[in-house]
């Protein structure tokens, strides 16, 4: 019934966003969810009405009509796109904070709402990579609509997936870390650890290692360390604050 009414009211800027309360327990606690379904009307990021008491289609439509008369919501798809943009921003923030699992959950739910949105699909792929779920990330990439294949955001997500490879477990990472620590002048060992560190989301360790390699021997293996670092920048996003900081460090090494 909720899905039916939301579809009928879509041209008025209404969308139905579902949240898994088992996976998002913090949010569920904030909204004091005691039973399922619990339904809130959200406008500009804030709850404006509890729709849970509406148990019939007519009751829900009546409550929605009253809300729409009071709220400055634009008709058409603009309201939906604005809401999706906000949700994408939330997912990107969670991803930047290093919580790949939660970001993947957020993007997976947005993907149901906007399957043709490149930012949503790319965010889902990168979040799955950050959550060390490369097989699922690869499946998500394969499911991307053909119309989005050449989008720069999808290319960025593809790069992130390529860097992640087939995944690295804790044992492999610790072995590579120990080898790099024991042989600081062994460029192969340093490079292998940097790749593994980034694959599991430890981008600071990866960048520190690659920058140290560039400082020690910039032309090693035809500049492989610099090339890998630039690839990491592309996968993360050139507008990302972390990338900007690492690019400054690289510039100081090359031109300082």
XYZ file of C-alpha atoms in Angstrom:
256
model
C 0.000 0.000 0.000
C 2.835 2.390 0.847
C 4.534 1.687 -2.468
C 1.283 2.137 -4.386
C 0.495 5.509 -2.794
C 4.093 6.720 -3.177
C 3.971 5.859 -6.889
C 0.702 7.767 -7.307
C 2.162 10.817 -5.549
C 5.571 10.689 -7.266
C 4.723 13.574 -9.580
C 4.064 15.690 -6.479
C 7.597 15.126 -5.164
C 6.845 12.171 -2.860
C 9.163 9.171 -2.690
C 9.242 6.086 -0.483
C 12.657 5.459 1.091
C 13.090 2.193 2.981
C 15.516 1.682 5.846
C 16.621 -1.656 7.278
C 16.369 -1.083 11.033
C 18.474 -4.176 11.799
C 21.388 -2.748 9.805
C 20.804 0.903 10.772
C 20.187 0.535 14.501
C 21.556 3.995 15.354
C 19.049 5.705 13.057
C 16.261 3.423 14.278
C 17.049 4.472 17.861
C 17.020 8.147 16.892
C 13.521 7.739 15.460
C 12.442 5.554 18.395
C 11.288 2.744 16.134
C 9.291 0.244 18.200
C 7.409 -1.633 15.484
C 7.418 -2.270 11.753
C 6.373 -0.453 9.710
C 7.197 2.916 11.235
C 6.590 5.663 8.683
C 7.781 9.263 8.870
C 7.385 12.093 6.412
C 10.803 13.724 5.933
C 11.228 17.173 4.418
C 14.642 18.813 3.890
C 16.264 16.236 6.147
C 13.864 16.668 9.059
C 10.834 14.597 10.183
C 7.650 16.628 9.761
C 4.947 14.050 10.497
C 4.450 10.537 11.855
C 2.459 8.658 9.210
C 2.463 5.346 11.095
C -1.162 5.718 12.279
C -2.340 5.745 8.643
C -3.342 2.122 8.214
C -5.466 2.470 5.099
C -4.839 3.950 1.685
C -7.381 6.705 2.176
C -5.945 7.680 5.553
C -2.431 7.895 4.127
C -3.549 9.969 1.148
C -5.437 12.340 3.428
C -2.336 12.897 5.584
C -0.141 13.373 2.533
C -2.577 15.873 1.017
C -2.533 17.904 4.222
C 1.280 17.905 4.270
C 1.610 18.846 0.610
C -0.707 21.813 1.131
C 1.610 23.153 3.845
C 5.089 22.304 2.498
C 6.804 24.114 -0.420
C 7.397 20.972 -2.471
C 7.840 21.343 -6.214
C 5.818 19.031 -8.398
C 7.530 16.655 -10.805
C 10.827 14.805 -10.450
C 12.787 17.737 -9.061
C 11.786 16.963 -5.491
C 12.811 13.330 -5.903
C 16.153 14.241 -7.445
C 16.884 16.700 -4.639
C 16.141 13.982 -2.082
C 18.378 11.497 -3.907
C 21.165 14.080 -4.028
C 20.926 14.483 -0.254
C 21.027 10.719 0.267
C 24.047 10.390 -2.032
C 25.812 13.109 -0.045
C 25.067 11.204 3.159
C 26.439 7.986 1.657
C 29.595 9.754 0.470
C 30.124 11.263 3.923
C 29.810 7.874 5.605
C 32.197 6.424 3.019
C 34.713 9.225 3.641
C 34.521 8.431 7.359
C 35.700 4.911 6.561
C 32.501 2.977 7.270
C 32.246 1.000 4.038
C 29.589 -1.402 5.323
C 27.174 1.346 6.331
C 27.862 3.289 3.138
C 27.127 0.163 1.087
C 23.810 -0.244 2.910
C 22.867 3.374 2.180
C 23.815 3.212 -1.493
C 22.066 -0.128 -1.974
C 18.805 1.400 -0.790
C 19.247 4.503 -2.975
C 20.006 2.267 -5.971
C 16.499 0.824 -5.713
C 15.150 4.377 -6.016
C 17.474 5.654 -8.735
C 18.937 2.782 -10.801
C 19.866 5.157 -13.652
C 21.833 7.597 -11.473
C 25.591 7.328 -12.096
C 26.509 8.845 -8.713
C 24.382 6.234 -6.954
C 25.765 3.266 -8.895
C 29.355 4.480 -8.569
C 28.893 5.085 -4.847
C 27.560 1.566 -4.356
C 30.542 0.023 -6.154
C 33.096 2.092 -4.213
C 31.339 1.394 -0.910
C 31.390 -2.352 -1.545
C 35.099 -2.085 -2.348
C 35.686 -0.180 0.900
C 33.727 -2.869 2.763
C 36.122 -5.512 1.357
C 33.355 -7.098 -0.726
C 35.012 -7.075 -4.182
C 32.866 -9.871 -5.633
C 29.683 -7.950 -4.832
C 31.276 -4.759 -6.171
C 32.081 -6.559 -9.413
C 28.508 -7.826 -9.651
C 27.218 -4.280 -9.071
C 29.489 -3.018 -11.847
C 28.223 -5.666 -14.241
C 24.645 -4.623 -13.415
C 25.258 -0.954 -14.282
C 22.925 0.061 -17.156
C 24.588 0.368 -20.564
C 23.647 4.055 -20.691
C 26.013 4.731 -17.762
C 29.001 2.669 -18.916
C 30.970 5.663 -20.198
C 30.164 7.969 -17.297
C 33.303 9.352 -15.535
C 31.893 8.379 -12.123
C 31.549 4.759 -13.219
C 35.109 4.890 -14.597
C 36.292 6.134 -11.194
C 34.482 3.298 -9.427
C 35.951 0.796 -11.893
C 39.433 2.048 -11.051
C 38.726 1.596 -7.347
C 37.578 -1.969 -8.004
C 40.661 -2.708 -10.120
C 42.890 -1.466 -7.314
C 41.094 -3.673 -4.807
C 41.780 -6.761 -6.913
C 40.441 -9.986 -5.476
C 40.735 -8.817 -1.874
C 43.405 -9.202 0.796
C 42.833 -10.877 4.141
C 44.395 -9.750 7.426
C 47.038 -12.453 7.353
C 48.275 -11.483 3.893
C 48.298 -7.806 4.820
C 50.336 -8.386 7.974
C 52.830 -10.527 6.061
C 53.291 -7.795 3.446
C 53.528 -5.116 6.151
C 56.227 -7.067 7.964
C 58.186 -7.597 4.743
C 58.032 -3.887 3.937
C 59.188 -2.970 7.439
C 62.065 -5.454 7.402
C 63.265 -4.414 3.909
C 62.745 -0.626 3.615
C 64.911 -0.417 0.478
C 63.159 -3.315 -1.270
C 60.901 -1.455 -3.700
C 58.971 -4.554 -4.694
C 58.088 -5.230 -1.050
C 57.070 -1.605 -0.507
C 54.923 -1.575 -3.639
C 53.181 -4.848 -2.764
C 52.316 -3.561 0.701
C 51.036 -0.220 -0.651
C 48.688 -2.001 -3.053
C 47.386 -4.319 -0.346
C 46.926 -1.482 2.137
C 44.779 0.500 -0.270
C 42.786 -2.603 -1.212
C 41.640 -2.993 2.414
C 40.917 0.711 2.879
C 44.144 1.738 4.639
C 44.801 4.574 2.226
C 47.040 6.561 4.594
C 49.488 3.655 4.814
C 49.316 3.201 1.048
C 50.000 6.882 0.336
C 52.793 7.128 2.921
C 54.520 4.096 1.427
C 54.217 5.265 -2.173
C 55.380 8.781 -1.338
C 58.399 7.353 0.465
C 59.163 5.255 -2.631
C 58.907 8.311 -4.875
C 61.231 10.245 -2.590
C 63.773 7.415 -2.491
C 63.720 6.315 -6.142
C 61.226 8.233 -8.304
C 62.077 6.421 -11.549
C 61.826 2.904 -10.124
C 60.038 0.578 -12.541
C 59.305 3.456 -14.930
C 57.711 5.578 -12.214
C 55.366 2.833 -10.983
C 54.939 4.333 -7.500
C 53.818 7.694 -8.858
C 51.516 6.023 -11.377
C 49.913 3.926 -8.647
C 49.452 6.972 -6.408
C 47.772 8.892 -9.230
C 45.522 5.892 -9.839
C 44.539 5.952 -6.169
C 43.753 9.657 -6.468
C 41.494 8.947 -9.436
C 39.721 6.112 -7.634
C 39.122 8.227 -4.538
C 38.049 11.350 -6.421
C 40.133 14.398 -7.264
C 37.799 16.667 -5.265
C 38.267 14.612 -2.102
C 39.985 16.518 0.743
C 42.287 13.567 1.467
C 43.402 13.489 -2.170
C 44.086 17.237 -2.107
C 46.335 16.793 0.929
C 48.249 13.901 -0.637
C 48.655 15.804 -3.915
C 50.275 18.655 -1.991
C 52.706 16.173 -0.458
C 53.479 14.791 -3.913
C 54.027 18.273 -5.340
C 56.474 19.109 -2.557
C 58.446 15.961 -3.367
C 58.543 16.627 -7.099
C 58.888 20.398 -7.167
C 59.598 21.584 -3.612
